[in-house]
Coordinates of C-alpha atoms and ligand atoms in Angstrom, one line a residue:
X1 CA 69.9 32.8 -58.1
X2 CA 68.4 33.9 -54.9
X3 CA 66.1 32.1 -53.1
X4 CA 63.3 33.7 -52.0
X5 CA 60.5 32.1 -49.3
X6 CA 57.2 33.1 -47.7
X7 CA 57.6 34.6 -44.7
X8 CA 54.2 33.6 -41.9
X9 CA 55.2 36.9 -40.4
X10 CA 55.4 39.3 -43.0
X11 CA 52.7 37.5 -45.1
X12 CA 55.4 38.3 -48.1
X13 CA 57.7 36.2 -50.1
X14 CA 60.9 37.4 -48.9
X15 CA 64.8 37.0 -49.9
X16 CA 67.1 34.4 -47.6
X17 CA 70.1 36.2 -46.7
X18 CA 72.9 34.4 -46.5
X19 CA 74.0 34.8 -42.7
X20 CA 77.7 35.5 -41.5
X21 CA 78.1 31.7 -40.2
X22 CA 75.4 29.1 -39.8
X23 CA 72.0 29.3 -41.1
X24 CA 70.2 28.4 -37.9
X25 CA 67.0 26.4 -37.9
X26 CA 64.6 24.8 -35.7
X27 CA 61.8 22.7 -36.8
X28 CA 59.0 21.6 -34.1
X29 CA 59.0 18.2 -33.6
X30 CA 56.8 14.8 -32.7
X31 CA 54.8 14.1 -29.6
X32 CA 55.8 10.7 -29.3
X33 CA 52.8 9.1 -27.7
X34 CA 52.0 6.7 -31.1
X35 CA 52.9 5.8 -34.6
X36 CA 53.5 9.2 -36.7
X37 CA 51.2 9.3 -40.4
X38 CA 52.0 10.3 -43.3
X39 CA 50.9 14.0 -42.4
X40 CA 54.1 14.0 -40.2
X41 CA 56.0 12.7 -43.1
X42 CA 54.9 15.5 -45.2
X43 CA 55.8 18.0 -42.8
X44 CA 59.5 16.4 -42.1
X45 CA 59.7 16.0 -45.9
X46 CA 59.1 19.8 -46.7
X47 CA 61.9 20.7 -44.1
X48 CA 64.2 18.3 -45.4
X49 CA 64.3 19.4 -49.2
X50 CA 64.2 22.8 -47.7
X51 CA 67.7 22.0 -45.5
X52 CA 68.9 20.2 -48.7
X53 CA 68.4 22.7 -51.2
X54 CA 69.9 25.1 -48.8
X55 CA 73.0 23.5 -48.7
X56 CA 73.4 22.9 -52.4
X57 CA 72.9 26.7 -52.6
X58 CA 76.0 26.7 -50.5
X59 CA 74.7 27.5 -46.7
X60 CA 75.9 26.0 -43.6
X61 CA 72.6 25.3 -42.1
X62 CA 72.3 23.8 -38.1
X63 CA 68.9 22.1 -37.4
X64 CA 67.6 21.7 -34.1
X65 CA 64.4 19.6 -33.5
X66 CA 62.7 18.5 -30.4
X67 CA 60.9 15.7 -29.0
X68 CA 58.1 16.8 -27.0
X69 CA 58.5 13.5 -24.3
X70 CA 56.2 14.4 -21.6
X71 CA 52.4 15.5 -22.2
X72 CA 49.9 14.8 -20.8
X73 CA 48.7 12.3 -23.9
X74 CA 52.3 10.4 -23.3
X75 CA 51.2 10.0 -19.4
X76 CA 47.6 9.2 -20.2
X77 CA 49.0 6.2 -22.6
X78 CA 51.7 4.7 -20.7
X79 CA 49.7 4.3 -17.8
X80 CA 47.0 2.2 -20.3
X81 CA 50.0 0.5 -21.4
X82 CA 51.3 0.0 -17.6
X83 CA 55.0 1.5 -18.7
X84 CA 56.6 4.3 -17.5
X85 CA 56.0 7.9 -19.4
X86 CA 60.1 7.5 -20.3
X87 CA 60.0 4.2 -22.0
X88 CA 56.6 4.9 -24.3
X89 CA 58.4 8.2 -25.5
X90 CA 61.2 5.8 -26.2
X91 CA 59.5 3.2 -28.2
X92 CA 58.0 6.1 -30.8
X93 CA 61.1 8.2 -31.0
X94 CA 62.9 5.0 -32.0
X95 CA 60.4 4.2 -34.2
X96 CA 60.5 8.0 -35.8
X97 CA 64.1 8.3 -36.2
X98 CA 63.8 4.7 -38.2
X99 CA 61.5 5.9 -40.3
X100 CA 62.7 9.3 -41.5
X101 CA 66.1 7.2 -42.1
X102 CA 63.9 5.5 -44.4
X103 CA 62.2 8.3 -45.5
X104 CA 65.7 9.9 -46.8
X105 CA 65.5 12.7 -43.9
X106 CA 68.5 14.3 -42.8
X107 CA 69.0 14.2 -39.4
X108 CA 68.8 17.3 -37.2
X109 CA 72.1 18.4 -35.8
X110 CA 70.6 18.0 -32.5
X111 CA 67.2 16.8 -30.9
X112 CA 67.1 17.9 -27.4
X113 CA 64.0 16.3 -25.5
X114 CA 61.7 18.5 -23.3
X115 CA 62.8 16.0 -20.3
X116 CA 66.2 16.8 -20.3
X117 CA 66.4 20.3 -20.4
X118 CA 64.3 21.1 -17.4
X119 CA 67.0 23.1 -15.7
X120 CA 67.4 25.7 -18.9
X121 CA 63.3 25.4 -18.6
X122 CA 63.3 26.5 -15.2
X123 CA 65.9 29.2 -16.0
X124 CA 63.7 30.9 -18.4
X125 CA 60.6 30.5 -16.4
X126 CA 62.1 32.3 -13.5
X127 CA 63.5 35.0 -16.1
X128 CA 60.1 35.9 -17.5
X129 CA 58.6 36.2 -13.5
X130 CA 61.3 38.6 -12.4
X131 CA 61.3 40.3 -15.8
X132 CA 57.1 40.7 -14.4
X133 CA 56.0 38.6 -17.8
X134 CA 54.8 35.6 -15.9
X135 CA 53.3 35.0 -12.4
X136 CA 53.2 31.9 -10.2
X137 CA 50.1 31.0 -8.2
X138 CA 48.8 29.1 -5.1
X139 CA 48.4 25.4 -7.0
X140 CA 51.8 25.6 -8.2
X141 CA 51.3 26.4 -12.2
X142 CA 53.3 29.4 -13.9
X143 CA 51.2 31.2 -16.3
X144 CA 52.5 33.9 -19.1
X145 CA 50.5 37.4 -18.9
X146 CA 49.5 37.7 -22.0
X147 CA 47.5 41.3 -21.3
X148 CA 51.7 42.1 -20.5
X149 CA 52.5 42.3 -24.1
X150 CA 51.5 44.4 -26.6
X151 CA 52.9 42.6 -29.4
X152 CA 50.9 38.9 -28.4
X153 CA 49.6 37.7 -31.5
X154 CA 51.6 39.7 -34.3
X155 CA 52.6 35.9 -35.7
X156 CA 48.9 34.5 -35.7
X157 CA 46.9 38.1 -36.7
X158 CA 44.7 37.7 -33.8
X159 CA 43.7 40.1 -30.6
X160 CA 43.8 39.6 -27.5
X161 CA 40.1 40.2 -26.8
X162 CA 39.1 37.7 -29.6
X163 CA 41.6 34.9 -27.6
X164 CA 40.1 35.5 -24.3
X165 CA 36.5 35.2 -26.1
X166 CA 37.3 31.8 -27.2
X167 CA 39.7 30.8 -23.9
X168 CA 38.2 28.1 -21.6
X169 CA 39.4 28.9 -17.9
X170 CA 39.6 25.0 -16.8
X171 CA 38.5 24.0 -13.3
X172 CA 41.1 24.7 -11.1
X173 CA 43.3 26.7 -13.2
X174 CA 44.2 30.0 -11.4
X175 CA 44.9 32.4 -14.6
X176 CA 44.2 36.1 -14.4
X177 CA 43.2 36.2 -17.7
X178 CA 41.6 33.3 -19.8
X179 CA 44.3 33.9 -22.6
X180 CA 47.5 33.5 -20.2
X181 CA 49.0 30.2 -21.1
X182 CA 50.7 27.8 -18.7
X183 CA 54.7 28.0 -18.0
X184 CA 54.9 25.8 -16.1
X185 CA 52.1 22.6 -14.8
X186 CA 51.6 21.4 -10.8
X187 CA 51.9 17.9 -10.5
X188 CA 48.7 16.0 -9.9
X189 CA 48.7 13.0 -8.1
X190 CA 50.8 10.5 -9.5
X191 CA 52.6 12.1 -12.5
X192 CA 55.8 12.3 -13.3
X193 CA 57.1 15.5 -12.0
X194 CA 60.4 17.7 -11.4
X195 CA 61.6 20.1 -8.9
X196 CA 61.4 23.7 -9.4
X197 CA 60.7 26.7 -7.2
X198 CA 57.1 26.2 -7.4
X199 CA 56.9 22.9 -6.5
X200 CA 56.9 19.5 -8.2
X201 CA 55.8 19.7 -11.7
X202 CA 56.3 19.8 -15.3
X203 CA 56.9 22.5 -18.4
X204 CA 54.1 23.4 -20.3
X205 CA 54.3 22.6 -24.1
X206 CA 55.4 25.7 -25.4
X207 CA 58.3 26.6 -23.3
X208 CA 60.5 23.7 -24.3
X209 CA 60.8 25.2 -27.8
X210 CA 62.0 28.4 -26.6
X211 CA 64.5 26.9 -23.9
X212 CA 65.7 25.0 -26.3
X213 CA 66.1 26.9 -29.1
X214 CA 67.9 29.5 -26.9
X215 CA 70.6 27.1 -26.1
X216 CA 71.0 25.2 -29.0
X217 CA 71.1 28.4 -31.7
X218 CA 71.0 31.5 -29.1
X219 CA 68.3 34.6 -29.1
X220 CA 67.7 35.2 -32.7
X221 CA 67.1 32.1 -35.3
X222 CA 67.1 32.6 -39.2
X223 CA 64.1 29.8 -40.1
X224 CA 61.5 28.1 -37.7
X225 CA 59.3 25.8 -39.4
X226 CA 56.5 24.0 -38.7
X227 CA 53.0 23.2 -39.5
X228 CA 49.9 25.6 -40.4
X229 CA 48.5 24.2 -37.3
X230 CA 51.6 25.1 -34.8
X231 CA 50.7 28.9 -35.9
X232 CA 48.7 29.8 -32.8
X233 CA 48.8 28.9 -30.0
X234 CA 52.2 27.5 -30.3
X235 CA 54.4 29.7 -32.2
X236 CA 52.7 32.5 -31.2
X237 CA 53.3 31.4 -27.4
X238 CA 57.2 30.6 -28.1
X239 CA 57.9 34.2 -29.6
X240 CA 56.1 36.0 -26.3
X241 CA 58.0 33.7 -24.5
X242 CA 61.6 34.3 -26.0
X243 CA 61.5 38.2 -26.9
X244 CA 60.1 38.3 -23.2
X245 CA 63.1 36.7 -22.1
X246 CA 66.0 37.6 -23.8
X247 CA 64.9 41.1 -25.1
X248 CA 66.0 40.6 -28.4
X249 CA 63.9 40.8 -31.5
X250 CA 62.9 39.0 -33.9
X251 CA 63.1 36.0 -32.0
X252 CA 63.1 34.2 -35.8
X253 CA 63.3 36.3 -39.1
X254 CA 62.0 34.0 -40.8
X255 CA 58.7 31.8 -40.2
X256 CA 57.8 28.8 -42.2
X257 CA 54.7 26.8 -42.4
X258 CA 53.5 24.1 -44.2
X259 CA 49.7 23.0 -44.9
X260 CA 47.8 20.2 -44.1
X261 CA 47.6 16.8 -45.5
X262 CA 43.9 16.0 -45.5
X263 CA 42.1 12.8 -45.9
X264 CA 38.3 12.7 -47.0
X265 CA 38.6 16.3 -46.5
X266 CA 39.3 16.8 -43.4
X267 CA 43.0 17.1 -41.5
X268 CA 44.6 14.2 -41.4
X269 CA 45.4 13.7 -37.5
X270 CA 45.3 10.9 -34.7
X271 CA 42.9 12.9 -32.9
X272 CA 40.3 12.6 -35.2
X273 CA 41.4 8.8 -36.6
X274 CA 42.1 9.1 -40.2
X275 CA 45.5 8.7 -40.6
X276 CA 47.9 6.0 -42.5
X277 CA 51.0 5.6 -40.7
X278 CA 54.3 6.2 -42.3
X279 CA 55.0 2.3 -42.0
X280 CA 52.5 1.5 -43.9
X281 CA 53.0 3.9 -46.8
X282 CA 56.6 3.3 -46.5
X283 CA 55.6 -0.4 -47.5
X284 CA 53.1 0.4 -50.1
X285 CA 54.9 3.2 -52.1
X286 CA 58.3 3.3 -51.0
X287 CA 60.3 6.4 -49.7
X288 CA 60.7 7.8 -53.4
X289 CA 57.1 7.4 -54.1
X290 CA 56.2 9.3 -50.7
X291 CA 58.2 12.0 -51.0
X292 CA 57.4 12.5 -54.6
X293 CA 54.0 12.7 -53.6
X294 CA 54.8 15.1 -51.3
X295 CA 56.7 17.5 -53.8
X296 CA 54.1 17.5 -56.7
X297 CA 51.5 20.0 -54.2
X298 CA 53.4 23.4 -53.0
X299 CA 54.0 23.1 -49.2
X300 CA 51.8 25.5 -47.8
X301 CA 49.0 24.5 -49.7
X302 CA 46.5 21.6 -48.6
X303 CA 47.5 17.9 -49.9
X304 CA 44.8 15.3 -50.4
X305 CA 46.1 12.0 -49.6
X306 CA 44.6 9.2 -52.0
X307 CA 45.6 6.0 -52.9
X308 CA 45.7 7.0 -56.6
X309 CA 48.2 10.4 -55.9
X310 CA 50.0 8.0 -54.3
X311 CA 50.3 5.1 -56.4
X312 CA 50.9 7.7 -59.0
X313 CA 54.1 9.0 -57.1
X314 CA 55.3 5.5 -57.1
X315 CA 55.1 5.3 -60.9
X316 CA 57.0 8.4 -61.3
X317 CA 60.0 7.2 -58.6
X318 CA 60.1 4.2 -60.8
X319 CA 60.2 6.5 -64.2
X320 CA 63.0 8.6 -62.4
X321 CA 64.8 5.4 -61.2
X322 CA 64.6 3.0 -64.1
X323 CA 65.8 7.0 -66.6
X324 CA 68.7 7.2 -64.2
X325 CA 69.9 3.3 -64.3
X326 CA 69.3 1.6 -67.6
X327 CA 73.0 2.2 -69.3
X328 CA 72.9 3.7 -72.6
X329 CA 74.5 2.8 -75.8
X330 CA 77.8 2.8 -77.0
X331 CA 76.7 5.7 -79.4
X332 CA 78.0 9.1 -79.1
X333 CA 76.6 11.0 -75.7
X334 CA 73.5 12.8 -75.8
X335 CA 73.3 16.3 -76.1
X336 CA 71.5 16.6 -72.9
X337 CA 72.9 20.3 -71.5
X338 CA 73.0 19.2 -67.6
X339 CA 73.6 23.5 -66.7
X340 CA 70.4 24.0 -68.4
X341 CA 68.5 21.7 -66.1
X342 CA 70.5 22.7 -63.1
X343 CA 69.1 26.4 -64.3
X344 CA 65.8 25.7 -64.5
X345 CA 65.4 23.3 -61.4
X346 CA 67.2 25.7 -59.1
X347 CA 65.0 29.1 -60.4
X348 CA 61.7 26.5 -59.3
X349 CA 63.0 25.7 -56.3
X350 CA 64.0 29.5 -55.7
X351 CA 60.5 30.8 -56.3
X352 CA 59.6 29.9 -53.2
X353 CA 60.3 26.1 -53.1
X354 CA 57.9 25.2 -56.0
X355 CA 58.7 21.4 -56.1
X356 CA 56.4 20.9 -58.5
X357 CA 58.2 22.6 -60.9
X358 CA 61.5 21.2 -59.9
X359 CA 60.4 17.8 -60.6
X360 CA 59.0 18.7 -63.9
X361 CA 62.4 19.2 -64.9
X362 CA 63.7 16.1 -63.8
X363 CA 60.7 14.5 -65.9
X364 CA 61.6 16.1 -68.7
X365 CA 65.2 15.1 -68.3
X366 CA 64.3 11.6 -68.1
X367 CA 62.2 11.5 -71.0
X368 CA 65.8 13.4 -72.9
X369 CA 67.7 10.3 -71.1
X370 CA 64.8 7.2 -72.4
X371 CA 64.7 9.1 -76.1
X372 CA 68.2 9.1 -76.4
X373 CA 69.2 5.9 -75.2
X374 CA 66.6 4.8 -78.0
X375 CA 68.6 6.0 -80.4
X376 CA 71.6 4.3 -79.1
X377 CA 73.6 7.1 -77.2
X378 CA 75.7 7.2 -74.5
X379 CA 73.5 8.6 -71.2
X380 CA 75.9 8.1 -68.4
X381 CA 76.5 12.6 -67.8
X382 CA 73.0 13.1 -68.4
X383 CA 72.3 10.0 -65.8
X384 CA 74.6 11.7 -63.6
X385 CA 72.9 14.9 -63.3
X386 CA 69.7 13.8 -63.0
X387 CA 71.0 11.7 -59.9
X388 CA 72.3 14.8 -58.6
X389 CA 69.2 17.0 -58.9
X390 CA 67.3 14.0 -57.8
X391 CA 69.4 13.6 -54.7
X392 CA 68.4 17.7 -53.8
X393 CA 65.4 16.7 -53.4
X394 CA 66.1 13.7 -51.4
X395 CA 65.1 11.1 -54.0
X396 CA 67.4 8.3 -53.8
X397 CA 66.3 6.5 -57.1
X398 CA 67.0 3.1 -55.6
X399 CA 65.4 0.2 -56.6
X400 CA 62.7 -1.4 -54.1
X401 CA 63.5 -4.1 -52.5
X402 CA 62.7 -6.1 -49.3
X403 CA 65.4 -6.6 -46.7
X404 CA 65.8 -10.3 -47.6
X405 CA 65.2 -9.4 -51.4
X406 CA 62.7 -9.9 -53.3
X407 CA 63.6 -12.6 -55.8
X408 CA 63.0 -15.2 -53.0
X409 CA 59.0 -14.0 -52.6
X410 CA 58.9 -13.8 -56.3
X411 CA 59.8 -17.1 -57.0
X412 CA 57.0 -18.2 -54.0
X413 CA 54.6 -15.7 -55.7
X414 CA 55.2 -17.7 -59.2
X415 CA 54.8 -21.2 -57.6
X416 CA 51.6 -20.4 -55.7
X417 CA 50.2 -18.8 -58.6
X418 CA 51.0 -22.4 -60.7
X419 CA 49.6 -24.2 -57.7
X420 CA 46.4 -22.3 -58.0
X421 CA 46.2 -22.8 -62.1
X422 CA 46.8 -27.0 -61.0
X423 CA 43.4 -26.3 -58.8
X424 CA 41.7 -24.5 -61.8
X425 CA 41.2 -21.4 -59.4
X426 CA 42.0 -19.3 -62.3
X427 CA 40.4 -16.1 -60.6
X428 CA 43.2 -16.2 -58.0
X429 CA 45.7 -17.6 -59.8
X430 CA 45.3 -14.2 -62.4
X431 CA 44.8 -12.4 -59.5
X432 CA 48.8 -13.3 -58.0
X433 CA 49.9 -12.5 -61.9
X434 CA 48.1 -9.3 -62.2
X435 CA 49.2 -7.9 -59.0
X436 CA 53.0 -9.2 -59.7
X437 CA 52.3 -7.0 -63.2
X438 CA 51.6 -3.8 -61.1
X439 CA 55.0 -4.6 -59.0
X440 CA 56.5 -4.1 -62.4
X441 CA 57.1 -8.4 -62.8
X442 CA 56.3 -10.1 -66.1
X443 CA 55.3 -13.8 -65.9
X444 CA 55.9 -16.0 -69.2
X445 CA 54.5 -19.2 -69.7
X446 CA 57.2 -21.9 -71.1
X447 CA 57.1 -25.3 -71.4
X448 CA 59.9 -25.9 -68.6
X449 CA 57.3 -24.1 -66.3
X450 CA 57.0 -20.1 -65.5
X451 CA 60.0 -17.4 -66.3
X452 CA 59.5 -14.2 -64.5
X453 CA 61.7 -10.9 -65.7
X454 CA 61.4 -7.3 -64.4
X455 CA 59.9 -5.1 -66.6
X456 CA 62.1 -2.4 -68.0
Ligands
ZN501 ZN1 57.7 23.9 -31.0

């Protein structure tokens, strides 16, 4: 019974120790410039059985996420959109928060946003130039000296001299070295901008993470998490920036990082244009079916997104759901042991969150649940535990339904399609019955007209 995770920085499974009071955690968060995908979703997902199954292993865990609400893809936007920076990055965190509420995700403690922490920014800017870690020049920008630290690129494997190969100096940019990162950006024309000692301007990306982190959960975290792709430059960027600041090491004991979710092989990601927004998978496959999806790969390996894996995790939500609902029989209850499932589900989800294997166990449970309400037993204790081992891994095992409900459409569903038999357009007429059949809705032709049932 101890839980044991991959450490990015060691490169070695490693045991959680439970800490003397919280467990504290900080996840990066969205960029919210547009819709998030289901790539996000993974990545929210991962952190969110991971939080849950801490706490049913009985830590105290507080999560701190950010919102990244000022780049330079939120300015470039709202100016096409002819709104103002604040109000795009309100429209999409409104939309995220919706979503993972949908999506069964906890919510973080607290989400501080980039924007309204600038004067703890500033703070730790100013540290790192007096501490002789950072350097301010003519334009305005603060860049991190990178050549200053010996220990720059410990998290990512990399040397320095490999960085500055690939670093592109941009026109303009005063660095000393191509791999110093910006602190701190000088406001061009017509940005949004705030005071600081160097002029008008805003933080660089990588800096919010570490300001706030440091005042949320103080010098030393126990987990940061993220994706593979946050690695370098980012997380490598935020631990130069913290130890540099606060002298304290490790700046996180811990480093988590999930893989990609790719599409046609390649990452999915709006840069590139191949992405399916949580909304609409949300619609298509339900929360269940999504984050099943999710579990059945392990998190740091590459997920291929495809209608089929994902139609499939559908199915299985509505195996799990329907195992967990339909009441048994008045029969004596199954001999279902609910500790040996609890066993087996918690020594998969020790060995280094393997989902996967978690989930087989609730399979196999529901097929012990179907069999023996079959043969006329009583279910409810083995329903019950299944719920709760379900619920771990943020399965809610609810039935899908629209807001308004469904038996409303149905019924419109069952009259169109009887409309369409009156015009002899059988092929669409069979079409509106078939597809009802994949929803899990049987029609029956009577004399009085058309039943419809759910299937169970
Ligand atoms: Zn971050």
């Amino acid at each position: 019974m101890t839980l044991r995770l991959y450490n990015t920085m060691s490169r070695r499974v490693e045991e959680v120790k439970q800490p003397d009071d919280m467990l504290k955690m900080y996840v990066c968060g969205i960029t919210p410039y547009d819709h998030s995908h289901v790539g996000h979703a993974m990545s929210y997902i991962i952190f969110d059985v991971l939080r849950r199954f801490l706490e049913y292993r009985g830590f105290k865990v507080k999560h701190v996420q950010n919102y990244t609400d000022i780049d330079d893809r939120i300015i470039a936007r709202a100016a096409e959109r002819g709104i103002t920076y604040d109000e795009l990055a309100a429209i999409y965190i409104e939309e995220y928060e919706d979503e993972m509420r949908e999506l069964n995700v906890l919510p973080a403690d607290v989400y501080p946003r980039a924007t309204q922490e600038i004067p703890q920014i500033i703070e730790m800017v100013q540290g790192l130039i007096e501490k002789g870690r950072a350097y301010a020049v003519e334009s305005g920008d603060v860049y991190f000296d990178v050549r200053g630290d010996p220990g720059y690129g410990k998290l990512s494997g990399r040397d320095v001299d490999s960085m500055r190969a690939g670093a592109r100096v941009e026109p303009g940019e005063e660095k000393h070295d191509p791999a110093d990162f910006a602190l701190w950006k000088a406001a061009k024309p017509g940005e949004p901008s705030w005071e600081s000692p160097w002029g008008p301007g805003r933080p660089g990306w990588h800096i919010e993470c570490s300001a706030m982190s440091y005042r949320y959960l103080g010098a030393t975290l126990d987990m940061h998490g993220g994706g593979q792709d946050l690695i370098f430059p980012h997380h490598e960027n935020e631990i130069a920036q913290a130890e540099g600041f606060t002298g304290v090491k490790p700046f996180v004991r811990h480093w988590l990082h999930n893989g990609w979710l790719t599409l046609d092989e390649e990452k999915m990601s709006k840069s590139l244009g191949n992405i399916i927004t949580i909304r609409e998978a949300l619609e298509r496959y339900g929360s269940d079916g999504i984050r099943i999806f999710v579990m059945t790969a392990h998190y740091r390996a590459p997920l291929a997104y495809s209608e089929e894996a994902m139609e499939a995790g559908k199915r299985a939500a509505e195996r799990l759901q329907l195992a967990a609902s339909v009441p048994g029989g008045e029969g004596p209850a199954a001999d279902i042991p609910g500790d040996e499932y609890r066993e087996r589900f918690g020594a998969s989800m020790d060995d280094d969150l393997n989902t996967a294997g978690a989930l087989a166990s609730l399979f196999d449970l529901a097929r012990n649940i179907n069999r023996a309400r079959d043969e006329g037993r009583a279910v409810d204790e083995a329903q019950a535990t299944l719920r709760e081992l379900a619920g771990v891994l943020g399965l809610t095992l609810r039935e899908r339904e629209t807001a308004q409900g469904a038996d409303a459409f149905i019924e419109l569903l069952v009259e169109l399609r009887n409309d369409l038999r009156h015009e002899k357009q059988f092929a669409l007429s069979d079409k509106v019955r078939d597809r009802l059949l994949d929803l899990g809705i049987t029609l029956e032709d009577v004399q009085s007209g058309t039943r419809w049932r759910r299937r169970d």
